[in-house]
Coordinates of C-alpha atoms in Angstrom, one line a residue:
X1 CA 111.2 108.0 81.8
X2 CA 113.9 110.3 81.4
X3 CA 115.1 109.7 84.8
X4 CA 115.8 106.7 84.5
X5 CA 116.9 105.6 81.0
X6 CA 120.5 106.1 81.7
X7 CA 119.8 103.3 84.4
X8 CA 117.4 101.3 82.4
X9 CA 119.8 101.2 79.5
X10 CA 122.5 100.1 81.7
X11 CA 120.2 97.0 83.1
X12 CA 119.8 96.3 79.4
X13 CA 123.2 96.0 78.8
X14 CA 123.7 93.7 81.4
X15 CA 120.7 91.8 80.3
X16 CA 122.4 91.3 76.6
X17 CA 125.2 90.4 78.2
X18 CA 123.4 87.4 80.2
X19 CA 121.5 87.0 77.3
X20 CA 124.8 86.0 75.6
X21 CA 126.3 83.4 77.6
X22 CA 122.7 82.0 77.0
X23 CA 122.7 81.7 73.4
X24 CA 125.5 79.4 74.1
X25 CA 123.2 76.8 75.7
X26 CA 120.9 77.0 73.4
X27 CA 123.4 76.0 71.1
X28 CA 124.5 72.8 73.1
X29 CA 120.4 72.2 73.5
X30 CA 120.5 72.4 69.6
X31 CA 123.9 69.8 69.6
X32 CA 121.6 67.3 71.9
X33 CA 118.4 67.3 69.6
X34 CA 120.8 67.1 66.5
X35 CA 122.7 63.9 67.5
X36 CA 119.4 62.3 69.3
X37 CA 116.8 63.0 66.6
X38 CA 116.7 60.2 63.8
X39 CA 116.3 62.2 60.9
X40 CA 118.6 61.7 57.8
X41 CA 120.8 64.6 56.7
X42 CA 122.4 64.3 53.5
X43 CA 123.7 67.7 52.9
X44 CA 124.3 68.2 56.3
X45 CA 122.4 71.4 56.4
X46 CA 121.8 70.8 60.4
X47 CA 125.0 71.0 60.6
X48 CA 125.5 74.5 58.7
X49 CA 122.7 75.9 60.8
X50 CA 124.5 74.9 63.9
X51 CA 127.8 76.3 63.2
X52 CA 125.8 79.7 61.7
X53 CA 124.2 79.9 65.3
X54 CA 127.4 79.6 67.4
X55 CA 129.1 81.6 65.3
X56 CA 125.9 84.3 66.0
X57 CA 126.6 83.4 70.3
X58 CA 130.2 83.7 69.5
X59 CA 129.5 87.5 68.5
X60 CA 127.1 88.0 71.5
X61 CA 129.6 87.1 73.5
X62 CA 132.2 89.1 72.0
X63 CA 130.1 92.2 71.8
X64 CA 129.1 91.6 75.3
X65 CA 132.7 91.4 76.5
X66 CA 133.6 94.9 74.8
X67 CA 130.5 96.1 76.1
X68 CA 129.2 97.3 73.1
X69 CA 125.3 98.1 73.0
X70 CA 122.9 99.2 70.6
X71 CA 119.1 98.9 71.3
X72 CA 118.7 97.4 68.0
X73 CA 120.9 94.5 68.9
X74 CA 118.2 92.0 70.9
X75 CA 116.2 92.5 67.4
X76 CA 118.9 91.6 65.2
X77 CA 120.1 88.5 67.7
X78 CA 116.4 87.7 67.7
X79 CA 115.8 87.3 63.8
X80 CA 118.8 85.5 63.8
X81 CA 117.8 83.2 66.2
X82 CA 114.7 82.5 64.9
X83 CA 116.3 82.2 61.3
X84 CA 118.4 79.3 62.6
X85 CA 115.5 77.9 64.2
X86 CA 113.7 77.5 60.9
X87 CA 116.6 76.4 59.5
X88 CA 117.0 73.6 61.8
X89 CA 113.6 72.6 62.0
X90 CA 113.0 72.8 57.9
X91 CA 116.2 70.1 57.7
X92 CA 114.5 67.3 58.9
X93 CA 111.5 68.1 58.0
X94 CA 112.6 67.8 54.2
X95 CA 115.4 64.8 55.0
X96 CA 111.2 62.5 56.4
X97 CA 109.4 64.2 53.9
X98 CA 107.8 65.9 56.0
X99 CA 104.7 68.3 55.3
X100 CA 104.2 71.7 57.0
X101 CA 101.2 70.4 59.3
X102 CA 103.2 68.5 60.9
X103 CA 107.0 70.4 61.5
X104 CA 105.7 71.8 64.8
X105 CA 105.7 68.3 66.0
X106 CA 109.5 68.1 65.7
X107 CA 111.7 68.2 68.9
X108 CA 113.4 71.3 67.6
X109 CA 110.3 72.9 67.5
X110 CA 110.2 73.1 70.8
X111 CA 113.1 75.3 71.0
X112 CA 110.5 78.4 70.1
X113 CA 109.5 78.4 73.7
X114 CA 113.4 79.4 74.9
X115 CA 113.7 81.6 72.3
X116 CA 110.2 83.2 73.4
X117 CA 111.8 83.3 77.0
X118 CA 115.0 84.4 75.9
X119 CA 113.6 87.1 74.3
X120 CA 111.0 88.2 77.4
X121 CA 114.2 88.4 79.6
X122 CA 115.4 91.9 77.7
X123 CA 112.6 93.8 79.8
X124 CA 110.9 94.8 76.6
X125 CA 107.3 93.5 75.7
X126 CA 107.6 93.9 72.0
X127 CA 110.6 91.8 71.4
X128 CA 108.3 88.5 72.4
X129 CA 105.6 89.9 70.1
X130 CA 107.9 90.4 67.4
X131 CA 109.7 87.0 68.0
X132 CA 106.3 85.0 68.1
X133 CA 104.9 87.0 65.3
X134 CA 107.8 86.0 63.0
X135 CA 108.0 82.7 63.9
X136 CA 104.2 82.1 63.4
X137 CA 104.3 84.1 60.3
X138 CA 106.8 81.6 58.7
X139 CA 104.7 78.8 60.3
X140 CA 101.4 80.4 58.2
X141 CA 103.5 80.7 55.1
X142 CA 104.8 77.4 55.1
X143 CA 101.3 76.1 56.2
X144 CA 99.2 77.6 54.2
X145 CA 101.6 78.1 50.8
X146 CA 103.1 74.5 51.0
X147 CA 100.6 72.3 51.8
X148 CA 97.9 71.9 48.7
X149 CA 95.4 69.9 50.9
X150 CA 95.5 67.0 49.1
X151 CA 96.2 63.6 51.2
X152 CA 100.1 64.0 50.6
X153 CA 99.6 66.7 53.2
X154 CA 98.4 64.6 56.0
X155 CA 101.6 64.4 58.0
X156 CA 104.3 62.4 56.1
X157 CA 104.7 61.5 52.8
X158 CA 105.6 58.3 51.4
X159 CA 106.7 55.4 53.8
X160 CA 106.7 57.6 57.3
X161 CA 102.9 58.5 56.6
X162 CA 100.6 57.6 59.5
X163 CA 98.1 55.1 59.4
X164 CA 95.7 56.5 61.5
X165 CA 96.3 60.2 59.9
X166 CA 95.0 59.1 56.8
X167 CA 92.2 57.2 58.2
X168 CA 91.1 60.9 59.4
X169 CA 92.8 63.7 57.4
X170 CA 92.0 66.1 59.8
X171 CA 93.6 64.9 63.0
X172 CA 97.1 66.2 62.5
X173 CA 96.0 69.3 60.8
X174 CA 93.7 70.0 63.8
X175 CA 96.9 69.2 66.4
X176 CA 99.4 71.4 64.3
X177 CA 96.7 74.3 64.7
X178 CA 96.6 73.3 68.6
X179 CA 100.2 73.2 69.1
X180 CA 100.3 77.1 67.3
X181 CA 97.6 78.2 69.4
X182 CA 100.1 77.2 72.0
X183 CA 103.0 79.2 71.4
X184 CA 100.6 82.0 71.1
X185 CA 99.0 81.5 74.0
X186 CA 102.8 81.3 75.7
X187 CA 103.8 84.5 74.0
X188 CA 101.4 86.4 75.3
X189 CA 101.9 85.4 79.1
X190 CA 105.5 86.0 78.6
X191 CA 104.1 89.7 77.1
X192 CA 102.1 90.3 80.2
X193 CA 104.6 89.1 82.8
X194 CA 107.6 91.3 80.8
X195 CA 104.9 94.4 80.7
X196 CA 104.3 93.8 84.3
X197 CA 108.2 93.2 85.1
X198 CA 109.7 96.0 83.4
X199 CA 106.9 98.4 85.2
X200 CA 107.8 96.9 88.6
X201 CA 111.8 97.5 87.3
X202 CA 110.9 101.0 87.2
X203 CA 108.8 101.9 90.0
X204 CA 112.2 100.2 91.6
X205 CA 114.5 102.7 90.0
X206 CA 112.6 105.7 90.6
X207 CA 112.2 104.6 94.7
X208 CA 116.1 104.0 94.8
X209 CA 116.5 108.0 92.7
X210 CA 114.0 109.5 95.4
X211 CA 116.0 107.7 98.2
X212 CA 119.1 108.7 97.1
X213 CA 117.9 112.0 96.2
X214 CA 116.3 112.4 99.8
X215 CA 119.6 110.9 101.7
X216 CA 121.6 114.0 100.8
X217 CA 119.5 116.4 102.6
X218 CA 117.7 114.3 105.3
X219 CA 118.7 111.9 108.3
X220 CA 118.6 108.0 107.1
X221 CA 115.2 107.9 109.9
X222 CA 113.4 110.6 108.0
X223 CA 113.7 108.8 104.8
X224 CA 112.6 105.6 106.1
X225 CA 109.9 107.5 107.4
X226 CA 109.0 109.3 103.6
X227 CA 110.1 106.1 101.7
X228 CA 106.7 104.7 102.5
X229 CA 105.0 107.7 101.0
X230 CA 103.7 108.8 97.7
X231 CA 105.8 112.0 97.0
X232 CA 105.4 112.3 93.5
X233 CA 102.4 115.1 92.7
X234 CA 102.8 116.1 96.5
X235 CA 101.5 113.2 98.2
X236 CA 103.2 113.9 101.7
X237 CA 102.3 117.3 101.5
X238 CA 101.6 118.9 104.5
X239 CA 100.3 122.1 106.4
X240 CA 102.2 121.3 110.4
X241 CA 103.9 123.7 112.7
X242 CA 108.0 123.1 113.1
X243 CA 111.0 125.0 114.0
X244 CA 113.1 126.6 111.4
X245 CA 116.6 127.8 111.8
X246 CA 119.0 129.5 110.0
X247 CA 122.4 129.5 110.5
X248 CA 125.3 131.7 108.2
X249 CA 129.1 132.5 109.2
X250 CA 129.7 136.2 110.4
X251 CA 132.5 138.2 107.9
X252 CA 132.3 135.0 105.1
X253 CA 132.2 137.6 103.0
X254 CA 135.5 139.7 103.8
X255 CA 136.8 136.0 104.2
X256 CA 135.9 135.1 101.1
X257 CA 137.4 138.0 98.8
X258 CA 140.9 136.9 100.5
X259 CA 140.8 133.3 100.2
X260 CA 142.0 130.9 97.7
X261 CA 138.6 129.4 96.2
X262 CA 140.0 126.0 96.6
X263 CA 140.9 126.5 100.3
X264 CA 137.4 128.0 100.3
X265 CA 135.6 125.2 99.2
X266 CA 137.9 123.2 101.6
X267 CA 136.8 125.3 104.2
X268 CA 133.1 125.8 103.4
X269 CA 133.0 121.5 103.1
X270 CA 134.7 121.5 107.0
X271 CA 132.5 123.9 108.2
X272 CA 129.4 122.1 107.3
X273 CA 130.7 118.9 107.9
X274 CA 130.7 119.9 111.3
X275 CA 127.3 121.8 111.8
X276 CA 125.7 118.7 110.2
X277 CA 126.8 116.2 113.0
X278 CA 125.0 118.4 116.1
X279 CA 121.6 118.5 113.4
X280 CA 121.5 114.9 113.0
X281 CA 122.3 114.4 116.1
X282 CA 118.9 116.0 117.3
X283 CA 117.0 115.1 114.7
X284 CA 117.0 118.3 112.2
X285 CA 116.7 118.3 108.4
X286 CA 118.6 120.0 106.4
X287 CA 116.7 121.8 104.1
X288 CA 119.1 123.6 101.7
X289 CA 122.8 125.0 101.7
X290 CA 122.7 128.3 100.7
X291 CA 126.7 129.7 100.3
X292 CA 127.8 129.9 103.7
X293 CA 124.2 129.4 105.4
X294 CA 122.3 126.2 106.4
X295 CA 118.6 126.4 106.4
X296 CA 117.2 123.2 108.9
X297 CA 113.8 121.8 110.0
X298 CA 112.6 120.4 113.0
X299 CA 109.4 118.6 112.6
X300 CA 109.5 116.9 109.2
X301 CA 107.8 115.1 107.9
X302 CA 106.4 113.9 111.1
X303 CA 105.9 117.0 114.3
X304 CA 106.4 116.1 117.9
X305 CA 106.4 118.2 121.5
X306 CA 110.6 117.9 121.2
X307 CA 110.8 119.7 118.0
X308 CA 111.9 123.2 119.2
X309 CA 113.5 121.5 122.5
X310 CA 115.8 119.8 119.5
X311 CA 116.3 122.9 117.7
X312 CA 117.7 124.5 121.3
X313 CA 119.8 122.0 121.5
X314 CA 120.7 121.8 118.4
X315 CA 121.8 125.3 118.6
X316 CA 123.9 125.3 121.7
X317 CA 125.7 122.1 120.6
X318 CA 126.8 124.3 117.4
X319 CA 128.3 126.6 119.6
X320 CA 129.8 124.3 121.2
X321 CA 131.2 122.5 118.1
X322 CA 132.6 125.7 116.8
X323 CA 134.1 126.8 120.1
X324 CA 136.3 123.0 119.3
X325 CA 136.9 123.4 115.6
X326 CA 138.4 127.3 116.9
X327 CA 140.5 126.1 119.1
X328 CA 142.0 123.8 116.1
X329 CA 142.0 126.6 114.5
X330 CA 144.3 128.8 116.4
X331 CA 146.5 125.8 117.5
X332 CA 146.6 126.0 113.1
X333 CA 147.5 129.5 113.1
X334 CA 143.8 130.4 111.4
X335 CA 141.1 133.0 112.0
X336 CA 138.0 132.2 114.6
X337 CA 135.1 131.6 112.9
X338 CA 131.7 132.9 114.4
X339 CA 128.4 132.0 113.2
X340 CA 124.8 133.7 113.8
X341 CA 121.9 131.3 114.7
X342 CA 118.0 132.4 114.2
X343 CA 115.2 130.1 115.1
X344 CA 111.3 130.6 114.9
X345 CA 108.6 128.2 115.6
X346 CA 105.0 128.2 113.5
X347 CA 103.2 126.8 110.9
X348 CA 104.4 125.5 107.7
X349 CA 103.6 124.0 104.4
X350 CA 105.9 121.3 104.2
X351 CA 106.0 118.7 101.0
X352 CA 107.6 118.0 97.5
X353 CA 108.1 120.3 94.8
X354 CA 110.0 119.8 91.9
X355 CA 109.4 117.2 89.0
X356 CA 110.6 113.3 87.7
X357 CA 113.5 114.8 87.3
X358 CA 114.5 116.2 90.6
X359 CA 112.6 116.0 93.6
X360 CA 113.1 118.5 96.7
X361 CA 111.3 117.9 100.1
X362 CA 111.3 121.8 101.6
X363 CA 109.3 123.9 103.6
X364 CA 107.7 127.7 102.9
X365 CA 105.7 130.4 104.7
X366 CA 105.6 133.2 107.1
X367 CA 107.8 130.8 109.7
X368 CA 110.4 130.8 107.3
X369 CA 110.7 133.9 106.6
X370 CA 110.5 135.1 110.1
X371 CA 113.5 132.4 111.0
X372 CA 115.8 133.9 108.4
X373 CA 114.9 137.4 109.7
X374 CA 116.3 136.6 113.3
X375 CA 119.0 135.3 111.6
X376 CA 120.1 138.4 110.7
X377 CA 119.6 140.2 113.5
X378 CA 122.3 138.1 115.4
X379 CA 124.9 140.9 113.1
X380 CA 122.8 143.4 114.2
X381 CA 122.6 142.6 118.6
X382 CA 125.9 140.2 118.3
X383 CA 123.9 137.5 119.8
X384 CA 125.2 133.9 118.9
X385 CA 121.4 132.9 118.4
X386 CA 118.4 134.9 118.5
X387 CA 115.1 133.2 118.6
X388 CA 111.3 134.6 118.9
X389 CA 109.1 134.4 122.0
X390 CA 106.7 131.3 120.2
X391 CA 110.4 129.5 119.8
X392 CA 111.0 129.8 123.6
X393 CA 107.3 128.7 124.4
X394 CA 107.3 125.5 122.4
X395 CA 110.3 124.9 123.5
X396 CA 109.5 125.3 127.4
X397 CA 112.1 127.5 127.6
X398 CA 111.5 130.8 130.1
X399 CA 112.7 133.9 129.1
X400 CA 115.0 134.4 131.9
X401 CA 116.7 138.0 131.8
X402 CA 119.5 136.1 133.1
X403 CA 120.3 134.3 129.8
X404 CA 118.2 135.6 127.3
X405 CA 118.2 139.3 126.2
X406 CA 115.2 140.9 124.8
X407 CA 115.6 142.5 121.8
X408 CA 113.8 145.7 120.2
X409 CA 110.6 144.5 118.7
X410 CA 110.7 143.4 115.1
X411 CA 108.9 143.9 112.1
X412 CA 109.3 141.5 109.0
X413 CA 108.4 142.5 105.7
X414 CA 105.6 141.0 104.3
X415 CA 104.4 140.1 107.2
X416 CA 101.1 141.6 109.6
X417 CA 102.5 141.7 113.4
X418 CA 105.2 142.2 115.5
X419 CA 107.8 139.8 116.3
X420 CA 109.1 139.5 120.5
X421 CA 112.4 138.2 119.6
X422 CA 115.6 137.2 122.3
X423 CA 119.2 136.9 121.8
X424 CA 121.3 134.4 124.0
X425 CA 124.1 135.9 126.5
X426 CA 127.5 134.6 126.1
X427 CA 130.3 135.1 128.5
X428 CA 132.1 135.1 124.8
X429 CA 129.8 137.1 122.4
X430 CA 130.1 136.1 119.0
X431 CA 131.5 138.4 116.2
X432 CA 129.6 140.8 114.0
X433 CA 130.2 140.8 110.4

């Protein structure tokens, strides 16, 4: 859960704050039963416990306004509230007379099911069992302790004592153990639905994290696309062929020794501000920004027949972009910049890795690597892009002498075979770092 506490304890906050502005009906519920419920109060102790509870939603409120939050806080505001509650309910009861099997029939008691409510809307399961446990364990006490089952503890003593309860002593004992079975029966729902809630809270945060998370690497149609998906433990996780370029700026590092590092980062933000436009644009993923280099996918999650046709194009429309950024450039009195462009097509094992913490939807293998090594061999011919004979033929592009050159034959470390590999011509070749 350590993803998303900082969030979770946030909601809570805002919960207590609610919770807050609450207390302060219950308060003018409390005011209604008070003045409509005939009961004599000679030492006006209703009233005490009234003005004790709005003085407790008075601090709420103010705690809630300097948005000061403790976890322990919904405990302490709960014994409190059920403190006043008892309070309020025991008034009466002793003004009538009353005996403990019968103080659940009082219209304050019925107050226990807000406060059960109240306290199930703090997204945690054990405040309601705490809350229903303490108020059942003063009911037990006062039940059990008080009442010396003799027939002064039918219902009411003296004058208010009911006819038909002491015709049959057990009736309201029986309906005071009904009416608790209640409240315990109501608690527990309240604990199931809050379990069930606060899981469905999180599953909620942890799909908004992995769609933010995904949104900074990915066009919005590829996360709707893994949004419906089970990434977590590499469900998504694939084995699919795709086309992988690798792009880098030619003499970043010459540039870079000679810059400012704050106009470098300017500059490194600008330039792949730029690129990204022509990769959404035809429907690449960028994988990772490494320094000055981009690593994108073509095919993820999802392959089609236009994947490498889309990296081409993808390609040529970054020349193009930079040829438009130079020419603001030079108008700026700056330096050209020239990139180098590799692209492979093959299989790959595409999926998550990473933990709760941080997900990372990548790609790896023998396509990868053999991407990145045409990459670099754009320095080497001074080719703008350079791309392998498979990238051409899933691309339905022919190798015509006229546009592509090809290069020497390759061989990539680590890897069993030769590559056939073709720069593009350029009536303006590129630079060499």
């Amino acid at each position: 859960m350590s993803d998303i506490g900082p969030v979770f304890r946030e909601l809570e906050r805002d919960t207590e704050r609610i919770s807050a502005y609450l207390r302060l009906v219950i308060v003018g519920a409390f005011v209604i039963l008070y003045w409509t419920t005939d009961s004599p109060d000679p030492n006006s102790r209703l009233a005490l416990a009234l003005g004790g509870y709005a003085a407790t939603a008075a601090l709420g409120i103010g705690l809630a306004y300097r948005r000061y939050f403790r976890p322990w806080l919904p405990w302490l505001f709960v014994t409190l509230d059920l403190a006043v509650l008892w309070l309020l309910m025991a008034a009466p009861a002793s003004a009538m007379g009353m005996t403990p099997v019968a103080i659940l029939s009082l219209p304050m008691a019925t107050l226990i099911f807000v406060m059960l409510a109240h306290a199930a809307m703090r997204y945690r399961p054990s405040l309601v069992i705490y809350a229903a446990t303490l108020f059942m364990a003063g009911w037990l006490v006062s039940f059990l302790a008080l009442s010396d089952g003799s027939p002064q503890g039918y219902a009411f003593q003296g004058p208010m004592r009911h006819s038909a309860a002491m015709a049959v002593p057990w009736h309201d004992t029986l309906q005071e153990v009904v009416r608790a079975l209640m409240i315990v029966l109501t608690a527990t729902i309240l604990v199931v639905t809050s379990m069930r809630t606060k899981d469905r809270v999180q599953q909620s945060i942890r799909a908004a994290r992995r769609v933010a998370n995904l949104s900074r690497f990915m066009p919005q149609t590829l996360i709707e696309k893994l949004s419906g998906e089970d990434l977590d433990g590499g469900g998504g996780s694939r084995r699919q062929d795709a086309a992988i370029m690798f792009t880098d700026i030619r003499g970043f590092t010459r540039l870079s020794e000679h810059t400012d590092p704050a106009e470098l980062g300017q500059f490194l933000g600008e330039f792949r501000s730029r690129l990204s436009i022509p990769i959404t644009m035809h429907s690449g993923m960028i994988d990772k920004f490494i320094g000055d280099a981009i690593m994108v996918v073509f095919g993820t999650p999802h392959p089609s027949r236009e994947d490498a046709r889309n990296a081409l194009n993808c390609a040529l429309e970054m020349l193009d972009t930079l040829r438009r950024w130079n020419t603001e450039r030079h108008d700026q009195g700056l330096d050209p910049v020239a990139i180098g462009i590799g692209i492979h097509y093959g299989s790959v094992f595409a999926g998550v890795l990473g933990d709760e913490s941080r997900l990372e939807y990548t790609v790896i293998g023998d396509c990868v690597n053999v991407a990145e090594r045409l990459e670099k061999l754009t320095k080497e011919s001074g080719a703008p892009i350079v791309v392998s004979q498979d990238f051409l033929r899933a691309a339905g592009e022919p190798p015509d002498p006229a546009t592509w050159q090809r290069l020497p034959i390759q061989n990539v470390r680590g890897r069993s075979g030769e590559v056939v590999a073709y720069g593009l011509k350029l009536d303006r070749p590129m630079g060499r770092e």
